[in-house]
Coordinates of C-alpha atoms in Angstrom, one line a residue:
X281 CA 116.4 144.0 80.5
X282 CA 114.5 144.3 77.3
X283 CA 116.2 143.8 73.9
X284 CA 114.2 145.4 71.0
X285 CA 114.8 145.4 67.3
X286 CA 117.0 142.3 66.7
X287 CA 117.3 139.0 68.5
X288 CA 120.7 139.1 70.1
X289 CA 123.1 136.4 69.0
X290 CA 123.7 135.0 72.5
X291 CA 120.0 134.1 72.8
X292 CA 120.3 131.8 69.7
X293 CA 116.6 132.0 69.0
X294 CA 114.5 132.2 65.9
X295 CA 112.0 134.9 66.8
X296 CA 111.3 137.9 64.5
X297 CA 111.3 141.6 65.3
X298 CA 113.0 141.4 68.6
X299 CA 112.4 139.6 72.0
X300 CA 112.0 140.5 75.6
X301 CA 115.0 139.2 77.5
X302 CA 114.2 139.0 81.2
X303 CA 117.3 138.4 83.3
X304 CA 116.3 136.5 86.4
X305 CA 117.9 136.9 89.8
X306 CA 120.2 134.0 90.3
X307 CA 121.2 134.5 93.9
X308 CA 121.0 131.5 96.1
X309 CA 119.7 133.0 99.3
X310 CA 117.5 131.0 101.6
X311 CA 113.9 132.2 101.2
X312 CA 110.3 131.1 101.4
X313 CA 107.2 132.5 99.7
X314 CA 103.5 131.6 99.6
X315 CA 100.8 133.4 97.8
X316 CA 97.1 132.9 97.3
X317 CA 94.5 134.8 95.3
X318 CA 90.7 134.6 94.6
X319 CA 88.5 136.5 92.3
X320 CA 85.8 136.8 89.7
X321 CA 84.6 133.7 87.8
X322 CA 85.6 131.5 90.7
X323 CA 89.3 132.1 89.9
X324 CA 91.9 131.0 92.4
X325 CA 95.6 130.7 92.3
X326 CA 98.0 129.3 95.0
X327 CA 101.8 129.2 94.8
X328 CA 104.3 128.0 97.3
X329 CA 108.1 128.2 96.6
X330 CA 111.2 128.2 98.6
X331 CA 115.0 127.8 98.6
X332 CA 117.3 126.5 101.3
X333 CA 121.1 126.6 101.1
X334 CA 123.6 125.0 103.4
X335 CA 126.3 127.7 103.8
X336 CA 129.1 125.3 104.5
X337 CA 128.7 122.8 101.7
X338 CA 126.7 124.9 99.2
X339 CA 124.1 122.2 98.9
X340 CA 120.9 123.9 97.7
X341 CA 117.3 122.8 97.4
X342 CA 114.6 124.7 95.5
X343 CA 111.0 123.7 95.3
X344 CA 107.7 125.2 94.2
X345 CA 104.0 124.0 94.0
X346 CA 101.1 125.7 92.2
X347 CA 97.4 125.2 91.7
X348 CA 95.2 127.3 89.5
X349 CA 91.4 127.0 88.9
X350 CA 88.8 129.1 87.1
X351 CA 85.2 128.5 85.9
X352 CA 85.8 131.2 83.2
X353 CA 82.1 131.8 83.2
X354 CA 82.3 135.4 82.2
X355 CA 79.5 137.1 80.2
X356 CA 79.7 137.4 76.4
X357 CA 77.5 139.1 73.8
X358 CA 77.7 140.2 70.2
X359 CA 77.1 139.0 66.7
X360 CA 77.5 135.3 67.4
X361 CA 75.9 135.0 70.8
X362 CA 72.4 134.1 69.7
X363 CA 69.6 131.7 70.6
X364 CA 67.6 130.1 67.8
X365 CA 64.0 129.5 68.5
X366 CA 60.9 128.3 66.7
X367 CA 60.9 128.9 63.0
X368 CA 64.6 129.6 63.0
X369 CA 64.2 133.0 64.7
X370 CA 67.5 134.2 66.2
X371 CA 67.5 136.3 69.3
X372 CA 70.7 138.1 70.5
X373 CA 71.4 137.5 74.2
X374 CA 74.0 138.2 76.8
X375 CA 75.2 134.8 78.0
X376 CA 77.7 133.3 80.4
X377 CA 80.3 130.9 79.0
X378 CA 79.4 127.5 80.4
X379 CA 82.0 125.1 79.1
X380 CA 85.3 126.9 79.7
X381 CA 86.7 125.8 83.1
X382 CA 90.4 125.5 83.6
X383 CA 92.5 123.7 86.2
X384 CA 96.2 123.1 86.5
X385 CA 98.3 121.6 89.3
X386 CA 102.0 121.0 89.4
X387 CA 105.4 121.3 91.1
X388 CA 109.1 121.8 90.5
X389 CA 111.9 120.4 92.7
X390 CA 115.6 121.2 92.1
X391 CA 118.6 120.2 94.2
X392 CA 122.4 120.6 93.7
X393 CA 125.1 123.0 94.6
X394 CA 125.3 126.8 94.3
X395 CA 128.2 129.3 94.8
X396 CA 130.8 126.6 95.2
X397 CA 134.3 126.5 93.7
X398 CA 133.5 124.3 90.7
X399 CA 130.0 125.8 89.9
X400 CA 128.0 128.9 90.4
X401 CA 125.0 126.7 89.9
X402 CA 124.7 123.0 89.4
X403 CA 121.1 121.9 89.8
X404 CA 119.1 118.8 88.8
X405 CA 115.4 119.2 88.7
X406 CA 112.1 117.5 88.2
X407 CA 108.9 119.1 87.0
X408 CA 105.4 117.6 86.9
X409 CA 102.1 119.1 86.0
X410 CA 98.5 118.2 85.1
X411 CA 96.0 120.4 83.3
X412 CA 92.3 120.3 82.5
X413 CA 90.7 122.7 80.0
X414 CA 87.1 122.8 78.7
X415 CA 86.6 124.0 75.2
X416 CA 83.7 126.4 74.6
X417 CA 84.0 126.8 70.8
X418 CA 86.3 126.4 67.8
X419 CA 88.8 128.9 66.6
X420 CA 86.1 131.5 66.3
X421 CA 83.0 132.2 68.4
X422 CA 79.9 130.9 66.5
X423 CA 76.2 130.6 67.2
X424 CA 76.7 126.9 68.1
X425 CA 78.9 126.7 71.2
X426 CA 80.4 123.4 72.5
X427 CA 79.5 121.5 75.6
X428 CA 81.3 118.3 76.7
X429 CA 84.5 118.9 74.7
X430 CA 87.6 119.1 76.9
X431 CA 91.4 118.7 77.0
X432 CA 93.6 117.0 79.5
X433 CA 97.4 117.3 79.5
X434 CA 100.3 116.3 81.7
X435 CA 104.1 116.8 81.7
X436 CA 107.0 115.0 83.4
X437 CA 110.4 116.6 82.8
X438 CA 113.9 116.3 84.1
X439 CA 116.2 119.3 84.0
X440 CA 119.9 120.0 84.4
X441 CA 121.4 123.5 84.9
X442 CA 125.1 124.3 85.1
X443 CA 126.6 127.8 85.3
X444 CA 130.2 128.8 85.9
X445 CA 131.9 132.1 85.5
X446 CA 135.7 132.3 85.0
X447 CA 135.9 128.6 84.0
X448 CA 139.5 127.5 83.9
X449 CA 140.6 131.1 83.1
X450 CA 139.3 134.6 83.9
X451 CA 136.6 135.8 81.6
X452 CA 135.5 132.4 80.3
X453 CA 131.8 131.8 81.2
X454 CA 129.8 128.6 80.6
X455 CA 126.0 128.2 80.8
X456 CA 124.1 124.9 80.1
X457 CA 120.4 124.3 80.5
X458 CA 118.8 121.1 79.4
X459 CA 115.5 119.2 79.8
X460 CA 114.2 115.8 78.8
X461 CA 110.8 114.3 79.4
X462 CA 107.2 113.7 78.2
X463 CA 104.4 116.1 77.4
X464 CA 101.1 114.5 76.6
X465 CA 97.6 115.8 75.7
X466 CA 94.2 114.1 75.2
X467 CA 91.2 115.5 73.5
X468 CA 87.7 114.3 74.6
X469 CA 84.8 115.0 72.3
X470 CA 82.0 112.5 72.4
X471 CA 78.8 114.5 73.0
X472 CA 76.5 114.7 70.0
X473 CA 73.8 117.0 71.4
X474 CA 73.7 120.5 70.1
X475 CA 73.6 123.4 72.5
X476 CA 72.7 127.1 72.5
X477 CA 74.5 130.0 74.2
X478 CA 71.9 129.9 77.0
X479 CA 73.5 126.6 78.1
X480 CA 70.3 124.7 77.1
X481 CA 69.9 122.1 74.4
X482 CA 69.4 123.7 71.0
X483 CA 66.2 123.3 69.0
X484 CA 65.6 123.3 65.3
X485 CA 63.0 125.4 63.4
X486 CA 60.2 122.9 64.6
X487 CA 61.2 123.3 68.2
X488 CA 62.7 119.8 68.5
X489 CA 66.1 119.1 70.2
X490 CA 68.6 117.7 67.8
X491 CA 72.0 116.1 67.6
X492 CA 74.9 116.7 65.2
X493 CA 75.1 114.2 62.4
X494 CA 78.9 113.9 62.9
X495 CA 78.2 112.8 66.6
X496 CA 80.5 115.3 68.3
X497 CA 80.8 119.0 69.1
X498 CA 83.4 119.8 66.5
X499 CA 82.9 118.5 63.0
X500 CA 85.0 115.4 62.2
X501 CA 83.3 112.9 64.4
X502 CA 83.8 111.7 68.1
X503 CA 87.3 111.5 69.3
X504 CA 89.5 110.5 72.2
X505 CA 92.6 111.7 70.5
X506 CA 95.9 111.4 72.3
X507 CA 99.2 113.2 71.5
X508 CA 102.2 111.7 73.3
X509 CA 105.5 113.6 73.0
X510 CA 109.0 113.0 74.0
X511 CA 110.8 116.3 74.2
X512 CA 114.4 117.3 74.7
X513 CA 116.2 120.7 74.7
X514 CA 119.8 121.7 75.3
X515 CA 120.8 125.4 75.5
X516 CA 124.6 126.0 75.7
X517 CA 126.3 129.3 75.9
X518 CA 130.1 129.9 76.1
X519 CA 131.5 133.5 76.3
X520 CA 135.0 134.8 76.6
X521 CA 135.8 138.4 77.7
X522 CA 139.1 139.1 76.1
X523 CA 139.4 142.5 77.9
X524 CA 137.2 145.4 78.9
X525 CA 136.5 146.2 75.2
X526 CA 136.2 142.9 73.4
X527 CA 134.0 139.8 74.0
X528 CA 133.2 136.7 72.0
X529 CA 130.1 134.5 72.5
X530 CA 129.2 131.1 71.1
X531 CA 125.7 129.7 71.6
X532 CA 123.8 126.6 70.5
X533 CA 120.2 125.5 70.9
X534 CA 119.1 122.0 70.2
X535 CA 115.4 121.0 70.4
X536 CA 113.7 117.7 69.5
X537 CA 110.1 116.6 69.6
X538 CA 109.1 113.1 68.9
X539 CA 105.3 112.7 68.7
X540 CA 102.8 109.9 68.3
X541 CA 99.0 110.5 67.7
X542 CA 96.4 107.9 68.5
X543 CA 92.6 107.6 69.0
X544 CA 91.0 104.7 70.9
X545 CA 87.7 105.4 69.1
X546 CA 89.2 104.4 65.8
X547 CA 89.2 100.8 64.7
X548 CA 91.9 98.3 65.9
X549 CA 93.3 98.4 62.4
X550 CA 93.5 102.2 62.3
X551 CA 95.3 102.3 65.6
X552 CA 97.7 99.6 64.4
X553 CA 99.0 102.1 61.9
X554 CA 100.0 104.9 64.3
X555 CA 101.8 107.8 62.7
X556 CA 104.8 109.5 64.1
X557 CA 106.0 113.1 63.9
X558 CA 109.5 114.3 64.5
X559 CA 110.9 117.8 64.7
X560 CA 114.6 118.5 65.2
X561 CA 116.0 122.0 65.4
X562 CA 119.5 123.4 65.7
X563 CA 120.4 127.1 66.0
X564 CA 124.1 128.1 66.2
X565 CA 125.3 131.7 66.8
X566 CA 128.6 133.5 67.0
X567 CA 128.7 137.0 68.4
X568 CA 131.4 139.6 68.8
X569 CA 130.8 142.5 71.2
X570 CA 132.7 145.8 71.3
X571 CA 132.8 148.5 73.9
X572 CA 134.8 151.6 73.0
X573 CA 135.3 155.3 73.2
X574 CA 135.0 155.4 77.0
X575 CA 131.9 153.2 76.8
X576 CA 130.1 155.6 74.5
X577 CA 130.1 153.1 71.7
X578 CA 128.6 149.6 72.2
X579 CA 128.2 147.3 69.3
X580 CA 127.8 143.6 68.5
X581 CA 128.0 141.7 65.2
X582 CA 126.5 138.2 65.0
X583 CA 125.9 135.4 62.6
X584 CA 123.4 132.5 63.0
X585 CA 122.8 129.2 61.3
X586 CA 119.4 127.6 61.4
X587 CA 118.6 124.0 60.7
X588 CA 115.2 122.3 61.1
X589 CA 114.3 118.8 60.0
X590 CA 110.7 117.5 60.2
X591 CA 109.5 114.0 59.4
X592 CA 105.9 112.7 59.3
X593 CA 105.5 108.9 59.0
X594 CA 102.1 107.4 58.3
X595 CA 101.8 103.6 57.7
X596 CA 99.3 102.8 55.0
X597 CA 98.1 99.5 53.4
X598 CA 98.8 99.1 49.7
X599 CA 98.4 96.2 47.3
X600 CA 101.6 94.9 45.6
X601 CA 101.9 93.5 42.1
X602 CA 100.9 90.1 43.4
X603 CA 97.7 91.4 44.8
X604 CA 98.9 91.1 48.4
X605 CA 98.3 93.7 51.0
X606 CA 101.5 95.3 52.3
X607 CA 102.3 98.0 54.9
X608 CA 104.0 101.0 53.4
X609 CA 105.3 104.0 55.3
X610 CA 104.2 107.2 53.7
X611 CA 106.9 109.6 54.6
X612 CA 106.9 113.4 54.3
X613 CA 110.2 115.0 55.3
X614 CA 111.8 118.4 55.1
X615 CA 115.3 119.6 56.0
X616 CA 115.5 123.4 55.9
X617 CA 118.8 125.3 56.4
X618 CA 119.1 129.1 56.6
X619 CA 121.8 131.6 57.6
X620 CA 121.1 134.9 59.4
X621 CA 123.3 137.7 60.5
X622 CA 123.0 141.2 61.9
X623 CA 124.4 144.0 64.1
X624 CA 123.2 146.2 66.9
X625 CA 124.9 149.5 67.8
X626 CA 124.4 152.2 70.4
X627 CA 126.3 155.5 70.6
X628 CA 126.0 158.0 73.4
X629 CA 125.9 161.4 71.6
X630 CA 125.8 163.0 75.0
X631 CA 125.5 161.6 78.5
X632 CA 121.7 161.4 78.2
X633 CA 121.1 161.1 74.5
X634 CA 121.8 157.8 72.8
X635 CA 121.5 156.7 69.2
X636 CA 120.3 153.1 68.7
X637 CA 120.4 151.2 65.4
X638 CA 120.3 147.6 64.3
X639 CA 119.7 145.4 61.3
X640 CA 119.2 141.7 60.9
X641 CA 118.4 139.0 58.4
X642 CA 116.1 137.0 60.7
X643 CA 114.5 133.6 60.4
X644 CA 111.5 132.2 62.2
X645 CA 111.2 128.4 62.0
X646 CA 107.6 127.0 62.0
X647 CA 106.9 125.4 65.3
X648 CA 105.4 122.0 66.1
X649 CA 101.7 123.1 66.1
X650 CA 102.1 125.1 62.8
X651 CA 103.7 122.1 61.1
X652 CA 102.0 119.0 62.5
X653 CA 98.7 120.6 63.7
X654 CA 97.0 120.1 67.1
X655 CA 93.4 118.9 67.5
X656 CA 93.2 120.4 71.0
X657 CA 94.0 123.9 69.6
X658 CA 91.9 123.4 66.5
X659 CA 94.9 123.6 64.3
X660 CA 95.3 121.5 61.1
X661 CA 98.7 120.2 60.0
X662 CA 100.7 121.9 57.2
X663 CA 103.9 119.9 56.6
X664 CA 104.8 122.0 53.6
X665 CA 105.0 125.3 55.5
X666 CA 108.3 127.2 55.0
X667 CA 110.3 129.3 57.5
X668 CA 109.5 133.0 57.6
X669 CA 112.3 135.3 56.6
X670 CA 112.7 139.0 57.1
X671 CA 115.2 141.8 56.8
X672 CA 114.7 144.0 59.8
X673 CA 116.0 147.6 60.2
X674 CA 115.7 149.8 63.3
X675 CA 116.6 153.3 64.1
X676 CA 115.9 154.9 67.5
X677 CA 116.9 157.3 70.2
X678 CA 116.9 157.3 74.0
X679 CA 116.7 160.7 75.7
X680 CA 117.4 160.5 79.4
X681 CA 117.4 159.9 82.2
X682 CA 117.0 163.6 82.8
X683 CA 117.0 164.7 86.4
X684 CA 115.4 168.0 87.4
X685 CA 115.4 168.3 91.2
X686 CA 112.8 165.6 92.2
X687 CA 111.7 164.9 88.6
X688 CA 113.1 162.1 86.4
X689 CA 112.0 161.2 82.9
X690 CA 113.1 159.2 79.9
X691 CA 111.9 159.2 76.3
X692 CA 112.7 156.5 73.8
X693 CA 111.6 156.1 70.1
X694 CA 112.2 153.4 67.5
X695 CA 111.4 153.5 63.8
X696 CA 111.4 150.1 62.1
X697 CA 110.9 148.4 58.8
X698 CA 110.6 144.7 58.0
X699 CA 110.9 143.2 54.5
X700 CA 109.1 139.9 54.9
X701 CA 109.2 136.7 52.8
X702 CA 106.8 133.7 53.4
X703 CA 105.2 135.3 56.4
X704 CA 103.6 132.7 58.7
X705 CA 100.0 133.3 59.7
X706 CA 96.4 132.3 59.1
X707 CA 95.1 132.1 55.6
X708 CA 94.1 135.5 54.2
X709 CA 90.5 134.4 54.0
X710 CA 87.2 136.0 53.2
X711 CA 83.7 135.3 54.6
X712 CA 82.9 132.7 51.9
X713 CA 85.7 130.2 52.7
X714 CA 86.5 130.6 56.4
X715 CA 86.3 127.6 58.7
X716 CA 84.8 128.5 62.0
X717 CA 86.1 125.4 63.8
X718 CA 89.6 124.9 62.5
X719 CA 92.6 127.0 61.5
X720 CA 95.7 126.2 59.5
X721 CA 99.0 128.2 59.5
X722 CA 100.3 129.0 56.0
X723 CA 102.9 131.2 54.3
X724 CA 100.7 134.2 53.5
X725 CA 103.1 135.8 51.1
X726 CA 105.7 138.5 51.0
X727 CA 105.3 142.1 52.1
X728 CA 106.5 145.0 54.1
X729 CA 105.9 146.3 57.6
X730 CA 106.8 149.9 58.7
X731 CA 106.1 151.6 62.0
X732 CA 107.1 153.6 65.0
X733 CA 107.2 152.9 68.7
X734 CA 107.6 155.5 71.5
X735 CA 107.8 155.3 75.3
X736 CA 107.8 157.9 78.0
X737 CA 108.7 157.2 81.7
X738 CA 108.4 159.8 84.4
X739 CA 109.0 159.6 88.1
X740 CA 108.6 162.2 90.8
X741 CA 110.3 161.9 94.2
X742 CA 110.5 158.1 93.9
X743 CA 106.8 157.7 94.8
X744 CA 104.9 158.8 91.7
X745 CA 105.4 157.1 88.3
X746 CA 103.9 157.6 84.9
X747 CA 104.5 155.4 81.9
X748 CA 103.1 155.7 78.4
X749 CA 103.9 153.8 75.2
X750 CA 102.4 153.9 71.7
X751 CA 102.9 151.6 68.7
X752 CA 101.6 152.3 65.2
X753 CA 102.6 150.3 62.1
X754 CA 101.3 148.8 58.9
X755 CA 101.7 145.3 57.6
X756 CA 100.9 144.7 53.9
X757 CA 101.2 141.4 52.1
X758 CA 101.0 140.7 48.3
X759 CA 98.1 138.2 47.9
X760 CA 97.0 137.2 44.4
X761 CA 98.9 140.2 43.1
X762 CA 96.9 142.5 45.4
X763 CA 98.5 144.4 48.3
X764 CA 96.3 144.0 51.4
X765 CA 96.4 144.7 55.1
X766 CA 97.0 141.5 57.0
X767 CA 94.0 140.6 59.1
X768 CA 94.0 139.5 62.7
X769 CA 96.5 142.2 63.5
X770 CA 95.9 145.4 65.5
X771 CA 98.0 148.2 63.9
X772 CA 97.5 150.9 66.5
X773 CA 97.9 150.4 70.3
X774 CA 98.5 152.5 73.3
X775 CA 99.2 151.6 76.9
X776 CA 99.6 153.8 80.0
X777 CA 100.0 153.4 83.7
X778 CA 100.2 155.5 86.9
X779 CA 101.7 154.5 90.2
X780 CA 101.6 156.3 93.5
X781 CA 103.2 155.2 96.8
X782 CA 102.5 156.4 100.3
X783 CA 104.6 155.4 103.2
X784 CA 103.6 154.8 106.9
X785 CA 99.9 154.3 106.2
X786 CA 98.2 152.9 109.4
X787 CA 101.6 151.6 110.5
X788 CA 105.2 152.8 110.5
X789 CA 107.4 151.2 107.8
X790 CA 104.4 150.2 105.8
X791 CA 103.7 151.2 102.2
X792 CA 100.5 151.7 100.2
X793 CA 100.8 151.5 96.4
X794 CA 98.0 152.7 94.1
X795 CA 97.9 151.6 90.4
X796 CA 96.0 152.6 87.3
X797 CA 96.5 151.1 83.8
X798 CA 94.9 151.9 80.5
X799 CA 94.9 149.8 77.3
X800 CA 93.8 151.0 73.9
X801 CA 93.5 149.0 70.7
X802 CA 92.2 150.5 67.5
X803 CA 89.7 148.8 65.2
X804 CA 91.0 146.0 62.9
X805 CA 89.6 143.2 60.8
X806 CA 89.9 139.6 61.7
X807 CA 89.0 138.5 58.1
X808 CA 90.1 140.0 54.8
X809 CA 87.0 141.8 53.4
X810 CA 87.5 144.0 50.4
X811 CA 86.6 147.7 51.0
X812 CA 83.2 148.7 49.9
X813 CA 81.7 145.2 50.4
X814 CA 78.4 145.2 52.1
X815 CA 78.5 143.8 55.7
X816 CA 82.3 144.3 56.0
X817 CA 81.8 145.8 59.5
X818 CA 80.6 142.4 60.7
X819 CA 84.2 141.1 60.4
X820 CA 85.8 144.0 62.3
X821 CA 87.1 143.8 65.9
X822 CA 85.8 147.1 67.4
X823 CA 87.9 149.7 69.0
X824 CA 88.9 148.6 72.6
X825 CA 89.6 150.8 75.6
X826 CA 90.0 149.0 78.9
X827 CA 91.2 150.4 82.3
X828 CA 92.4 148.7 85.5
X829 CA 92.7 149.9 89.1
X830 CA 94.7 148.3 91.9
X831 CA 96.3 148.7 95.2
X832 CA 98.8 146.9 97.3
X833 CA 99.6 147.2 101.0
X834 CA 103.0 146.1 102.3
X835 CA 103.0 145.5 106.0
X836 CA 106.1 146.5 108.1
X837 CA 109.2 144.4 107.2
X838 CA 107.6 143.6 103.8
X839 CA 106.9 140.0 104.8
X840 CA 103.2 140.3 104.1
X841 CA 101.7 142.1 101.1
X842 CA 98.0 142.3 100.4
X843 CA 96.7 143.5 97.0
X844 CA 93.3 144.1 95.4
X845 CA 92.7 144.6 91.6
X846 CA 89.8 145.6 89.5
X847 CA 90.3 144.6 85.9
X848 CA 88.4 146.4 83.1
X849 CA 86.6 148.7 85.6
X850 CA 84.0 150.0 83.2
X851 CA 83.2 146.5 81.8
X852 CA 84.1 147.4 78.2
X853 CA 84.1 144.6 75.5
X854 CA 87.6 143.4 74.8
X855 CA 88.7 140.8 72.2
X856 CA 91.6 138.7 71.0
X857 CA 92.9 138.8 67.4
X858 CA 90.3 136.2 66.3
X859 CA 87.5 138.3 67.7
X860 CA 86.9 136.0 70.6
X861 CA 85.6 138.0 73.6
X862 CA 87.7 138.2 76.7
X863 CA 86.6 138.7 80.3
X864 CA 84.9 141.9 81.3
X865 CA 85.0 143.6 84.7
X866 CA 86.7 141.3 87.3
X867 CA 87.8 141.6 91.0
X868 CA 90.8 139.8 92.5
X869 CA 92.2 139.7 96.1
X870 CA 95.7 138.4 96.7
X871 CA 97.9 137.7 99.8
X872 CA 101.6 137.2 99.6
X873 CA 103.8 136.1 102.5
X874 CA 107.6 135.9 102.3
X875 CA 110.5 135.0 104.6
X876 CA 114.0 135.9 103.5
X877 CA 115.8 135.1 106.7
X878 CA 115.7 131.9 108.8

């Protein structure tokens, strides 16, 4: 299920502009699944998961393992992919990324009871993972790529899940999900040698190899920085269905991050004074749901309370009035409280025409990275950042599903407007003050966003499907008393997909599925360059049009599925919002084997 427009109260979240709420299948049936894929850039993925339930006692065990690896050595080109030669002459080239490998390994184990008298689910779980990620460049692609900078991270988490419908009395449902554990990350950057995009050591205008004066790939000096986090989260949901028309929901989310940063390359004295970072967040929500007029009218009204406390403690040495050195804690703290509220309403004008409208005063609390920074993600701390606030309004219609013999189609539209205060994003920079290595999240200012979304779904005879969606909006912020379009934001996108299924191909009870997907993103700027300025096109992300093809073949009984995908079949340049080039054409083969009965 997808919720658009407002964030439903029962999710007790602090996202803006709607969320995607995916409802997972919670059935506790014995099953086993293993999948493996391999493709371009030496990319491999392996997953094994299964569940076994003892019918008599209800005791259940769930487990999964995964391993992912990729060299990520795809080709890149463009304005920043240059090699500097003798005399400082710069030559554009097409190069392969050479310091961008990624590896992750981990597993999850859960055990407990399912579908028993006292619980629908009671599961205790343990999660462990380990990641390795090389870093090719800073926040932006530049003419001086990195080599030797990499990140390592690990996580050890314990989880507890409890779900029970009709607790104590009919209509009273309880859901609890909690986790506690450690998430750690280390940054390794000790290589001083400069490199070019051809993977070779860089040379200066005389032709001599050289090293950076700061003795590391990223400016700031060599580092073996470690971030150690203790994390805890508890999500609680209690709902009571009074009758078929009325329902009440009470939800709470608590989140805590306790973080310590250290670097063994710093002096003993510096490491003695290790700073700490704490983030505590509470979100409470109360929701009333109404279903009336023979289910034609569905509405909910909700209120939310947001509270977030952040504390940064950095021990420093000061001299007292007697000339003695003393240790003093430099404390920066913030305790922000906000209230939000809203409603969502749908009314069936006819059996296949529905009016959808919603409004919300929404709050987005700055997250840990935005507040405390993160060296591994090239993000600088900003402890003074404020929550983002917005008043969101939505009006839409859903037409369908219309059935005409073997044809089915649905059309949906949504018009939206956001009045934003203290929008969180990257500084609205220009070419003279941008930092190519680091970014910092700030409150950009206040402004307005208006736009439209539309989607068409069409099916024929249950074996042909067509989907098309389009989104167009503007986002303007007042910056230094000038209204500007926010950079790093694509304002016009389109996506489309085709699916065709053929049964009994090669074998009876088999199925062949063919897929086609198209992605379009219009041109946008990744830096704020005033119109008419010479060279403004340099800071624009060009128009993007990528297409994928794929097929999957399900063998009889659906136990074995083989799929083959071609991503970006015409090898067109594609980019992220910071103009970092993404992979071009790629090929992937995947096998998936499942057993649902033992």
